[in-house]
XYZ file of C-alpha atoms in Angstrom:
738
model
C 0.069 0.029 0.127
C 1.454 3.281 -1.070
C 1.539 5.948 1.252
C 0.963 3.993 4.354
C 1.446 0.731 6.225
C -0.489 -2.170 6.461
C -4.278 -2.389 6.646
C -6.657 -4.243 8.684
C -9.167 -6.643 7.010
C -12.739 -6.795 8.487
C -14.948 -9.650 7.317
C -18.643 -9.972 7.290
C -20.234 -13.379 8.777
C -20.032 -14.805 5.262
C -16.237 -14.198 5.111
C -16.178 -11.104 2.395
C -14.246 -8.336 2.730
C -15.946 -4.840 2.005
C -13.655 -2.569 3.327
C -10.539 -1.470 4.954
C -10.087 -0.429 8.440
C -8.066 2.422 9.333
C -5.894 3.096 12.732
C -3.646 5.790 13.847
C -3.719 9.015 14.729
C -4.642 10.774 11.471
C -7.656 12.868 10.617
C -9.830 9.511 10.120
C -9.496 9.005 14.023
C -7.753 10.161 17.091
C -7.257 6.672 18.369
C -7.394 3.183 16.666
C -10.869 3.259 14.984
C -12.470 1.331 12.130
C -14.247 2.994 9.184
C -17.719 1.369 9.260
C -19.398 2.848 6.230
C -19.586 5.727 3.795
C -22.310 7.681 1.876
C -21.378 5.828 -1.065
C -20.401 1.969 -1.162
C -18.628 0.148 -3.592
C -20.898 -2.376 -5.665
C -19.725 -5.568 -3.448
C -20.534 -4.092 -0.100
C -23.759 -4.902 1.481
C -23.008 -3.239 4.952
C -24.209 -0.318 6.571
C -23.221 1.183 9.964
C -25.607 -1.334 11.814
C -23.848 -4.296 10.531
C -22.496 -7.097 12.814
C -18.661 -7.228 12.477
C -16.067 -9.249 13.353
C -12.708 -7.753 12.678
C -9.098 -7.812 13.673
C -7.427 -4.444 13.941
C -3.893 -3.903 12.808
C -2.631 -0.372 13.350
C -1.054 1.072 10.556
C 0.078 4.412 9.640
C -2.684 7.214 9.402
C -1.975 7.987 5.753
C -4.793 7.018 3.900
C -4.452 4.395 0.812
C -5.817 4.924 -2.621
C -8.261 1.990 -1.922
C -9.535 4.021 0.891
C -9.796 7.228 -1.518
C -12.042 5.008 -3.589
C -14.820 4.088 -0.853
C -16.836 7.184 -0.994
C -17.298 9.788 1.554
C -15.794 8.836 4.992
C -18.776 9.142 7.315
C -18.691 6.894 10.232
C -16.713 8.045 11.841
C -16.280 11.554 10.512
C -12.665 12.481 9.681
C -11.269 14.986 12.353
C -11.577 18.609 11.107
C -7.948 20.226 10.991
C -9.244 23.136 8.847
C -6.709 25.043 6.731
C -3.644 23.598 6.839
C -0.498 25.602 7.819
C 2.861 25.713 5.612
C 0.846 25.821 2.171
C -0.153 28.650 0.285
C -3.809 29.393 0.433
C -6.235 30.894 -2.151
C -7.488 34.393 -1.541
C -10.702 35.143 0.769
C -13.605 35.249 -1.708
C -16.237 38.265 -1.085
C -19.324 37.008 -2.803
C -21.858 39.392 -1.035
C -24.627 36.820 -0.472
C -27.682 37.602 1.241
C -28.947 35.871 4.492
C -31.135 33.757 2.216
C -28.376 33.119 -0.362
C -26.094 32.092 2.609
C -28.800 29.623 3.615
C -29.036 28.209 0.344
C -25.364 27.801 0.129
C -25.279 25.984 3.338
C -28.140 23.852 2.213
C -26.548 23.009 -1.224
C -23.203 21.746 0.662
C -25.194 19.534 3.226
C -26.826 17.679 0.473
C -23.916 15.643 -0.080
C -24.254 14.275 3.493
C -27.022 12.049 5.273
C -29.380 14.012 7.888
C -27.695 12.564 10.870
C -24.448 13.812 9.698
C -25.751 17.404 9.001
C -26.159 18.842 12.324
C -22.457 18.291 13.209
C -21.378 19.797 9.682
C -23.774 22.665 9.277
C -21.922 25.042 11.792
C -18.290 24.157 10.211
C -19.716 24.751 6.711
C -21.204 28.214 7.702
C -17.946 29.210 9.263
C -16.150 28.474 6.252
C -18.387 30.368 4.117
C -17.961 33.146 6.593
C -14.332 33.190 6.799
C -13.462 32.188 3.125
C -16.395 33.050 0.965
C -16.810 29.558 -0.070
C -17.554 26.332 1.674
C -14.205 23.799 0.642
C -15.259 21.235 2.991
C -11.666 21.217 4.879
C -12.452 18.132 7.246
C -12.759 15.893 3.941
C -9.323 17.053 2.819
C -7.824 13.342 2.501
C -4.691 12.593 4.522
C -2.686 10.950 1.475
C 0.323 11.718 -0.439
C -1.339 13.483 -3.445
C 0.367 12.907 -6.543
C 0.177 11.039 -9.705
C 0.626 7.205 -8.604
C 1.532 4.596 -11.351
C -1.448 3.421 -12.958
C -1.565 0.029 -11.910
C -1.693 0.958 -8.168
C -5.143 2.651 -8.935
C -8.338 0.218 -7.867
C -10.251 0.444 -10.946
C -12.222 -1.600 -13.403
C -10.893 0.312 -16.528
C -7.511 1.453 -17.409
C -9.335 4.690 -18.702
C -10.811 5.357 -15.181
C -7.620 4.746 -13.586
C -5.796 7.326 -16.075
C -8.581 9.721 -15.235
C -7.606 9.161 -11.389
C -3.789 9.605 -11.838
C -4.439 12.754 -13.839
C -6.944 14.075 -11.232
C -4.472 13.423 -8.401
C -1.504 14.995 -10.361
C -3.736 18.363 -10.828
C -3.917 18.405 -6.967
C -0.291 17.588 -6.355
C 1.264 20.119 -4.120
C 4.076 20.622 -6.408
C 1.685 21.119 -9.390
C -1.155 22.889 -7.696
C -1.038 26.421 -6.672
C -3.686 26.292 -3.937
C -3.926 22.467 -3.241
C -6.294 22.522 -0.065
C -8.726 24.849 -2.044
C -8.493 22.508 -5.090
C -6.988 25.350 -7.277
C -4.597 23.974 -9.801
C -3.214 27.423 -11.298
C -4.545 30.917 -12.484
C -5.694 31.767 -8.945
C -9.023 30.294 -9.306
C -8.666 27.132 -11.703
C -10.577 24.609 -9.693
C -10.478 21.064 -10.159
C -13.396 20.565 -7.916
C -15.618 23.176 -5.907
C -15.298 20.970 -2.670
C -13.668 18.002 -1.066
C -16.963 15.848 -1.053
C -16.925 15.963 -4.957
C -13.416 14.892 -5.040
C -14.508 11.435 -2.940
C -17.204 10.780 -4.951
C -15.735 10.967 -8.255
C -12.930 8.602 -7.134
C -15.629 6.345 -6.234
C -17.292 6.490 -9.197
C -14.150 6.023 -11.235
C -12.987 2.962 -9.109
C -16.650 1.447 -9.978
C -16.909 2.360 -13.893
C -16.988 -0.064 -16.475
C -16.722 0.356 -20.325
C -20.521 0.442 -20.359
C -20.814 3.762 -18.194
C -19.872 7.433 -18.547
C -19.392 9.649 -15.652
C -20.999 13.192 -16.241
C -19.560 16.018 -14.260
C -21.452 19.434 -13.856
C -19.405 22.099 -12.655
C -17.278 20.203 -10.293
C -20.360 18.105 -8.952
C -20.394 14.285 -10.239
C -24.106 13.923 -11.582
C -23.585 10.148 -11.532
C -22.544 7.048 -13.666
C -24.826 6.756 -16.736
C -25.243 3.811 -18.907
C -23.671 4.287 -22.507
C -21.143 1.933 -24.606
C -17.831 1.053 -25.214
C -17.063 3.682 -27.806
C -18.682 6.684 -25.711
C -16.318 8.658 -23.605
C -15.829 7.567 -20.150
C -16.064 11.032 -18.845
C -18.084 14.230 -19.826
C -17.015 17.393 -18.263
C -18.775 20.859 -18.283
C -17.836 23.837 -16.206
C -19.318 27.310 -15.960
C -21.920 26.707 -18.673
C -23.875 29.832 -17.362
C -26.503 31.519 -19.545
C -24.632 34.453 -21.296
C -26.592 37.390 -19.821
C -25.256 35.963 -16.452
C -21.878 35.322 -17.261
C -20.443 38.185 -15.054
C -17.772 38.221 -12.564
C -20.240 39.060 -9.628
C -22.703 36.458 -10.509
C -19.724 34.085 -10.599
C -18.700 34.792 -7.247
C -22.331 34.326 -6.214
C -22.868 31.042 -7.857
C -19.203 29.476 -6.893
C -20.066 30.476 -3.336
C -23.746 28.675 -3.694
C -21.666 25.708 -5.074
C -23.368 25.552 -8.238
C -20.869 26.400 -10.818
C -17.106 26.543 -11.179
C -14.131 28.141 -12.993
C -12.182 25.390 -14.305
C -9.782 27.566 -16.464
C -9.406 24.624 -18.822
C -6.356 22.009 -17.975
C -7.444 22.347 -14.212
C -10.988 21.368 -14.671
C -10.504 18.981 -17.299
C -7.858 17.106 -15.363
C -5.103 17.567 -18.086
C -2.538 19.859 -16.359
C 1.052 18.842 -16.518
C 2.612 21.599 -14.427
C 4.277 24.839 -15.483
C 6.112 22.806 -18.375
C 2.747 23.069 -20.148
C 3.673 26.724 -20.711
C 7.407 26.753 -20.815
C 7.182 25.368 -24.405
C 4.903 27.862 -25.569
C 6.820 30.850 -23.802
C 9.979 29.655 -25.292
C 8.375 29.700 -28.699
C 6.898 32.979 -28.026
C 10.206 34.661 -26.727
C 12.347 32.989 -29.582
C 9.650 34.422 -32.291
C 9.310 37.709 -30.521
C 13.083 37.883 -31.028
C 12.632 37.134 -34.580
C 9.736 39.522 -35.292
C 10.933 42.721 -32.911
C 14.526 41.989 -32.616
C 15.512 40.525 -36.215
C 17.386 38.105 -33.955
C 17.734 34.617 -33.885
C 20.125 34.451 -30.947
C 18.838 36.351 -27.773
C 21.962 36.349 -25.881
C 22.364 39.396 -24.060
C 18.580 40.691 -24.718
C 16.575 41.469 -21.597
C 13.164 39.849 -21.017
C 11.092 41.682 -18.202
C 7.890 40.295 -17.099
C 5.833 39.114 -13.836
C 4.402 36.235 -12.463
C 5.845 32.905 -10.901
C 2.800 31.161 -9.818
C 1.090 28.582 -11.753
C 1.283 28.934 -15.523
C 3.810 32.039 -14.872
C 6.272 29.948 -13.296
C 7.179 28.890 -16.619
C 8.706 32.170 -17.430
C 12.023 31.680 -15.629
C 12.765 28.537 -16.976
C 11.848 29.540 -20.791
C 14.065 32.672 -20.834
C 17.087 30.773 -20.095
C 16.027 27.988 -22.858
C 15.696 30.789 -24.945
C 19.044 32.265 -24.167
C 18.055 35.707 -23.038
C 18.155 37.279 -19.310
C 14.889 37.192 -17.645
C 13.725 39.263 -14.974
C 10.541 38.149 -13.381
C 8.927 40.254 -10.550
C 6.686 38.176 -8.213
C 5.006 39.586 -4.886
C 4.429 36.036 -3.361
C 7.542 34.873 -1.722
C 6.273 31.415 -1.705
C 6.222 31.346 -5.249
C 9.549 32.455 -5.694
C 11.062 30.002 -3.262
C 9.186 27.208 -5.034
C 10.390 27.649 -8.581
C 13.792 28.344 -6.984
C 13.828 25.105 -5.225
C 12.482 23.229 -8.595
C 15.694 24.626 -10.172
C 13.419 26.721 -12.531
C 14.583 29.977 -11.081
C 18.438 30.644 -10.614
C 18.393 33.525 -8.549
C 16.167 35.632 -6.080
C 16.536 39.272 -4.775
C 14.228 41.659 -3.006
C 16.525 44.279 -4.015
C 15.924 46.640 -7.075
C 19.482 47.840 -6.979
C 20.971 44.307 -7.022
C 18.728 43.559 -9.908
C 19.739 46.445 -12.173
C 23.426 45.654 -11.417
C 22.926 41.668 -12.287
C 20.785 42.704 -15.309
C 23.704 44.770 -16.664
C 26.315 42.290 -16.014
C 24.296 39.401 -17.672
C 23.555 41.579 -20.522
C 27.221 42.781 -21.192
C 28.604 39.357 -20.815
C 25.589 37.753 -22.613
C 24.842 35.293 -19.989
C 21.540 33.315 -19.771
C 19.817 34.317 -16.448
C 16.648 34.090 -14.598
C 16.380 36.458 -11.703
C 13.067 36.907 -9.763
C 12.718 39.852 -7.963
C 10.494 39.731 -4.819
C 8.263 42.922 -5.170
C 5.829 44.461 -7.508
C 6.689 44.580 -11.151
C 5.312 48.035 -11.303
C 8.265 48.982 -9.044
C 10.417 47.196 -11.698
C 9.089 48.935 -14.547
C 9.261 52.516 -12.807
C 12.903 51.738 -11.888
C 13.768 51.007 -15.683
C 12.397 54.348 -16.434
C 14.294 55.817 -13.766
C 17.319 54.296 -15.175
C 16.495 55.490 -18.811
C 15.771 59.025 -17.725
C 18.899 59.238 -15.145
C 21.697 57.357 -17.770
C 19.679 57.381 -21.247
C 20.208 53.551 -20.932
C 17.306 51.299 -22.278
C 17.976 48.216 -20.253
C 14.943 46.062 -21.565
C 14.290 44.626 -25.137
C 11.211 42.665 -24.488
C 8.420 43.004 -21.995
C 5.295 41.206 -21.089
C 2.999 40.297 -17.924
C 1.727 37.217 -16.660
C -0.076 37.958 -13.522
C -3.380 36.577 -13.492
C -4.872 39.667 -14.634
C -8.393 37.764 -15.654
C -8.861 37.571 -12.023
C -7.574 41.076 -11.179
C -9.832 41.809 -8.292
C -9.734 38.632 -6.357
C -6.166 38.243 -5.835
C -4.791 37.874 -9.587
C -2.971 41.139 -9.426
C -1.669 42.884 -6.460
C -1.644 46.803 -6.305
C 1.991 48.600 -6.100
C 0.645 50.669 -3.315
C 0.450 47.920 -0.828
C 2.682 45.159 0.528
C 1.478 41.467 -0.487
C 0.235 40.557 3.161
C -1.699 44.159 3.401
C -2.987 43.843 0.162
C -4.241 40.248 1.003
C -5.994 41.862 4.064
C -7.592 44.908 2.369
C -8.799 42.455 -0.358
C -10.818 40.442 2.335
C -12.027 43.475 4.663
C -12.573 46.153 1.835
C -12.725 44.837 -1.889
C -14.101 47.877 -3.030
C -10.928 49.921 -1.875
C -8.822 47.009 -3.200
C -10.636 47.309 -6.693
C -9.718 51.257 -6.785
C -6.221 50.509 -5.969
C -5.903 47.927 -8.459
C -7.003 50.032 -11.483
C -4.628 52.719 -10.169
C -1.813 50.268 -10.150
C -2.579 49.313 -13.554
C -2.315 52.788 -14.865
C 0.950 53.592 -13.339
C 1.780 50.049 -14.785
C 1.111 50.913 -18.205
C 2.396 54.328 -17.959
C 5.710 52.921 -17.246
C 5.529 50.520 -20.146
C 4.503 53.197 -22.799
C 7.509 55.109 -21.811
C 10.052 52.345 -22.335
C 8.362 51.176 -25.636
C 8.552 54.752 -27.072
C 12.074 54.239 -26.633
C 12.135 50.881 -28.312
C 11.378 48.386 -25.891
C 8.744 45.767 -27.480
C 5.686 44.894 -25.402
C 3.111 42.404 -25.957
C 0.022 41.186 -24.175
C 0.411 37.363 -22.974
C -3.380 36.792 -23.298
C -3.711 37.134 -19.654
C -6.391 40.034 -19.833
C -3.768 42.339 -19.037
C -4.548 45.363 -21.821
C -8.128 44.642 -21.385
C -8.409 45.186 -17.652
C -5.940 48.221 -18.167
C -8.307 49.630 -20.673
C -11.150 49.447 -18.095
C -9.055 50.629 -15.591
C -8.460 54.003 -17.819
C -5.163 53.334 -18.805
C -3.618 54.640 -22.003
C -3.684 51.389 -24.201
C -5.880 52.427 -27.249
C -5.273 52.196 -30.744
C -6.734 54.591 -32.970
C -9.220 53.035 -35.402
C -8.982 49.537 -33.997
C -11.604 47.261 -33.371
C -12.405 46.350 -29.647
C -9.904 43.358 -29.704
C -7.107 45.407 -30.498
C -5.000 47.893 -28.124
C -1.764 49.893 -28.636
C 0.253 46.549 -27.991
C -0.451 43.390 -29.753
C -1.586 39.985 -28.125
C 1.083 37.524 -28.634
C -1.361 35.577 -30.713
C -2.032 38.379 -33.142
C 1.629 38.895 -33.793
C 3.594 35.843 -32.725
C 1.568 32.558 -32.271
C -1.456 33.282 -34.488
C 0.176 32.186 -37.847
C 1.590 29.099 -35.723
C -2.096 28.387 -34.920
C -3.039 28.686 -38.451
C -0.416 26.507 -39.820
C -2.191 23.677 -37.396
C 0.379 23.780 -34.690
C -0.666 23.610 -30.816
C 0.469 22.254 -27.592
C 0.063 18.349 -28.041
C 1.157 16.705 -24.650
C 1.344 13.520 -23.304
C 1.515 11.695 -19.688
C 3.355 8.325 -19.156
C 1.172 6.600 -16.710
C 3.678 4.244 -15.418
C 5.469 7.151 -13.577
C 8.640 6.046 -15.034
C 11.241 8.438 -16.406
C 12.669 5.717 -18.851
C 9.075 5.837 -20.761
C 9.306 9.641 -20.783
C 12.648 9.290 -22.433
C 11.335 6.713 -24.907
C 8.416 8.833 -25.736
C 10.979 11.939 -26.408
C 12.913 9.846 -28.800
C 9.845 8.838 -30.725
C 8.716 12.273 -30.889
C 11.978 13.518 -32.130
C 12.406 10.686 -34.694
C 8.923 11.487 -36.232
C 9.338 15.182 -36.917
C 12.924 14.252 -38.119
C 11.196 11.870 -40.461
C 8.560 14.458 -41.528
C 11.317 16.805 -42.631
C 13.079 14.283 -44.718
C 9.974 13.397 -46.499
C 9.439 17.261 -47.200
C 7.359 19.912 -45.604
C 6.802 23.736 -46.002
C 9.694 26.215 -45.210
C 7.355 27.679 -42.414
C 6.426 24.213 -40.992
C 10.060 22.975 -41.094
C 11.112 25.931 -39.048
C 8.466 25.031 -36.389
C 9.261 21.054 -36.616
C 12.949 22.268 -35.897
C 12.122 24.616 -33.056
C 10.343 21.635 -31.394
C 12.988 19.151 -32.120
C 15.310 21.751 -30.135
C 12.716 21.660 -27.416
C 12.636 18.067 -27.100
C 16.444 17.761 -26.477
C 16.717 20.842 -24.162
C 13.420 19.602 -22.100
C 15.351 16.306 -20.420
C 18.437 18.602 -19.629
C 16.237 21.420 -17.977
C 14.376 19.108 -15.502
C 10.932 20.222 -16.617
C 9.061 17.384 -14.955
C 6.699 18.556 -12.236
C 4.382 16.164 -10.888
C 3.502 13.259 -13.543
C 6.189 12.366 -16.110
C 4.579 14.427 -19.016
C 5.975 16.246 -21.996
C 4.588 19.015 -24.237
C 5.436 19.968 -27.688
C 4.000 22.083 -30.493
C 2.863 19.905 -33.799
C 0.573 20.079 -36.470
C -1.769 17.462 -37.676
C 0.612 15.313 -39.076
C 2.769 15.463 -36.326
C 0.465 14.639 -33.604
C -1.054 11.718 -35.340
C 2.207 10.276 -36.022
C 3.531 10.435 -32.622
C 0.535 8.879 -31.311
C 0.474 6.050 -33.486
C 4.165 5.696 -32.976
C 3.662 5.876 -29.136
C 0.670 3.533 -29.211
C 2.786 0.994 -31.156
C 5.764 1.048 -28.709
C 3.070 0.141 -25.896
C 2.060 -2.771 -28.029
C 5.417 -3.920 -28.242
C 6.271 -3.560 -24.594
C 8.690 -0.876 -25.120
C 6.669 1.727 -23.039
C 5.471 -0.025 -19.961
C 2.079 1.457 -19.477
C -0.885 3.533 -21.239
C 0.096 6.920 -22.345
C -2.459 9.891 -21.837
C -2.795 12.147 -24.691
C -4.255 15.783 -24.161
C -3.778 19.776 -24.976
C -4.356 22.810 -23.356
C -6.987 25.788 -24.851
C -3.762 27.512 -26.268
C -4.338 25.898 -29.527
C -5.717 25.887 -33.222
C -9.155 24.599 -32.505
C -10.016 24.205 -29.007
C -10.598 27.610 -27.983
C -13.010 30.660 -28.860
C -11.210 33.478 -27.056
C -11.353 37.083 -28.872
C -8.363 38.674 -26.410
C -6.107 35.608 -27.021
C -6.469 32.449 -29.154
C -8.811 34.076 -31.707
C -7.712 37.489 -31.573
C -6.113 37.370 -34.849
C -9.665 36.289 -36.418
C -10.693 39.518 -38.191
C -14.122 38.633 -40.066
C -16.263 39.681 -37.086
C -16.732 36.369 -35.518
C -13.865 36.334 -33.036
C -16.689 36.487 -30.086
C -18.406 33.323 -31.659
C -17.728 30.277 -29.689
C -19.066 27.685 -32.411
C -15.445 26.304 -32.713
C -14.737 25.190 -28.975
C -18.271 23.639 -28.781
C -17.905 21.872 -32.115
C -14.530 20.551 -30.976
C -15.894 19.220 -27.615
C -18.723 17.730 -29.524
C -16.476 16.181 -32.324
C -13.859 14.830 -30.071
C -16.520 12.939 -27.849
C -17.952 10.880 -31.101
C -14.502 10.383 -32.500
C -12.880 8.476 -29.620
C -11.606 10.635 -26.946
C -11.693 8.987 -23.495
C -12.913 12.362 -22.047
C -14.004 15.555 -23.262
C -14.545 19.131 -21.357
C -15.912 22.314 -22.144
C -15.365 25.559 -20.247
C -16.741 29.084 -19.549
C -13.455 30.653 -19.072
C -9.984 29.862 -19.254
C -6.796 32.181 -19.568
C -8.506 35.411 -19.836
C -11.302 34.851 -17.268
C -14.855 33.988 -16.936
C -17.404 35.146 -19.509
C -14.471 36.075 -22.092
C -13.974 32.629 -23.485
C -15.240 29.240 -24.352
C -12.905 26.109 -24.661
C -12.909 22.401 -25.253
C -10.499 20.073 -24.329
C -10.076 16.293 -24.248
C -8.448 13.159 -23.097
C -7.223 10.153 -24.923
C -5.753 6.929 -23.398
C -3.535 5.129 -26.104
C -3.177 1.295 -24.484
C -1.377 -0.118 -27.180
C -4.468 -1.517 -29.075
C -5.788 -1.351 -32.552
C -8.919 0.568 -31.273
C -6.632 3.190 -29.435
C -4.680 3.602 -32.874
C -7.838 4.376 -34.793
C -9.143 6.930 -32.199
C -6.236 8.633 -32.396
C -5.829 9.152 -36.018
C -9.772 10.253 -36.270
C -9.952 12.334 -33.080
C -6.665 14.047 -33.442
C -7.276 15.020 -37.215
C -10.616 16.469 -36.277
C -9.224 18.124 -33.140
C -6.782 20.101 -35.500
C -8.686 20.469 -38.665
C -11.796 21.945 -37.162
C -9.769 24.921 -36.234
C -7.564 25.153 -39.435
C -10.928 25.185 -41.528
C -12.555 27.802 -39.240
C -9.310 29.979 -39.555
C -9.283 29.491 -43.421
C -12.719 30.363 -43.368
C -11.948 33.844 -41.551
C -9.416 34.637 -44.390
C -6.089 33.707 -42.955
C -3.860 32.636 -45.729
C -1.667 30.305 -43.672
C -4.657 28.429 -42.612
C -5.870 28.345 -46.502
C -2.710 26.577 -47.526
C -2.814 24.209 -44.677
C -6.257 23.114 -44.904
C -5.837 22.746 -48.760
C -2.855 20.333 -48.213
C -4.874 18.342 -45.541
C -7.564 17.834 -48.151
C -5.016 16.612 -50.612
C -3.961 14.007 -48.154
C -7.358 12.618 -47.156
C -9.971 12.637 -50.002
C -12.812 12.111 -47.111
C -11.937 15.827 -45.972
C -13.970 18.324 -47.739
C -13.865 22.051 -46.439
C -15.725 25.187 -47.571
C -13.038 27.423 -48.996
C -13.473 31.311 -48.977
C -13.430 33.563 -52.017
C -11.386 36.926 -51.265
C -12.712 40.289 -52.523
C -9.965 41.085 -54.969
C -11.109 44.461 -55.835
C -11.811 46.302 -52.643
C -13.061 49.418 -54.578
C -16.389 47.716 -55.342
C -17.119 47.609 -51.594
C -17.015 51.323 -51.488
C -18.884 51.670 -54.695
C -21.831 49.246 -53.424
C -21.891 51.568 -50.106
C -22.615 54.599 -52.206
C -25.886 53.325 -53.614
């Protein structure tokens, strides 16, 4: 048994063994105790709390086992309520501003997970959580287990698919991966895996019972239940935050989340596909490299300075990406815990809370062309304003490239901290006076932009990283407007508009996989497979633009192992087009069949892709036919992946740029070495890419037009509606005169 000692066996009178007994001093018991029953029993259990037992107790460690996690809610006895644990980061206090009746409703909604005889004990503590934290997380039920991605064979499941989903869920909640593990937040400040811990226990139980003729249905963190389906259907269907459009506002979200009826899953948090900050390191490397090519006309970024902020969840990738790209990265972060975490992981080379020291190190690394990642413990506005001061006093522009990765999609609930206050003081104000906090955030954003504008006027190139920074700055009254532009354009471009958009239109995006054996040797084998596939594609002939992307990704794979990018599960990401994704998947599946890879491999992606996301301020910000605010593509992706073979699919309101700003769809696909898995991969991955390329083609993108035409040549069953361009623009003006 992983993470614990031996377990006691309890037998019914007929000798069957329905449950594990738990002893020790953990949260399940103060002394030696047995777990007599739970809210949901496994299917072969016929016991209730009044059953007659004959049991032999063997004392073991308090650590819960994977088998116990799958028993359902632990109710008899209740685990000890230890509340919020010390020594780990916690989510900011939420301020939903519920009425008295709404508070009762939130409490009633939480208690419906528990039988009446339990409710009286739980009601006061749930009410206290709602009062103190603005949400009922059910801390009492925080499991006492080493939360991580265990090898797939250790999960007590009836199907490999269910075990793979369990592995992915536990990886999302691994403290080395998750931003606020006890609040079930994986990244982005509010990207939830579940809304409360009761949901975790029920989901793990359902997955342990699931057969190949059932599908688990998830409503915004809540497991609606297992429903009869068939072997070719997805084993899991997830929706998060599917709120009627007129009510998809931040204020409504805070209320509905507090009520426990909806949830913001970001994308890979709520679809159980996050792989730690590695998932964005690669995209950040590509962004920085291509920013250098576009803005600095440079293939070699040594001696170039990149200034940004954020070292939390996804933003934690920036430090490592800067070094891989070969530049000098200065990254500001207000939360010391985030800095120390990245430094301990080896992702951040140095830390300083002194701006003087930062400027000295910047100058030295710049002069000597040393690749450096330096974390500044402080507010990024102070850093930008210091760079302006250096420009004014010395005439020296010390920064070449700039961006921002604060969680600005969530600026008034802890995603962005105002420069006027220290971190702890700001957190306190957030909980006691959210209105004042909002005012200070908007004032800070105006200062933030003013400093960037000053440096940009002298030649620094800044881009929006799709975190809603420019959108929120505009709403705060900052000078980010662009004359004559549409509402998705600002003074500075989105990185999609200038850097990544053409890459998406070529069909490239963040293809990723997880080796469920947990063995680094399996990951190394997949790395070699991926490189071999891409090199073979280059030999067989691809366009110049595609070849450059393949070369960038081959370089990435070679660097990935050397830079220790694995955090949590044994996972890898690379950007690939349709041909590459399908070929890599088929080759990995074959390696599993031949025993060269020891266990199934899970394929997925994030929302930062060609097809999965309709996000007018990020992924679809370079769609100019007026459809940037339409969400057909993401919904079609979700549905199309489901019936083409995905193991699970997810559809989300929100992700990256915030609630109400985006719709995205994701998937998980288990490769098990079977012929069926190969056919599913071919069919589903082809659709998952072609859907977005076809949409981008219809919007008028030349790269997408060329890409989809090539795909139609390779597959005669693919027939896409192609646009005709208006060649003579003058006919539009003439027509308007009539």
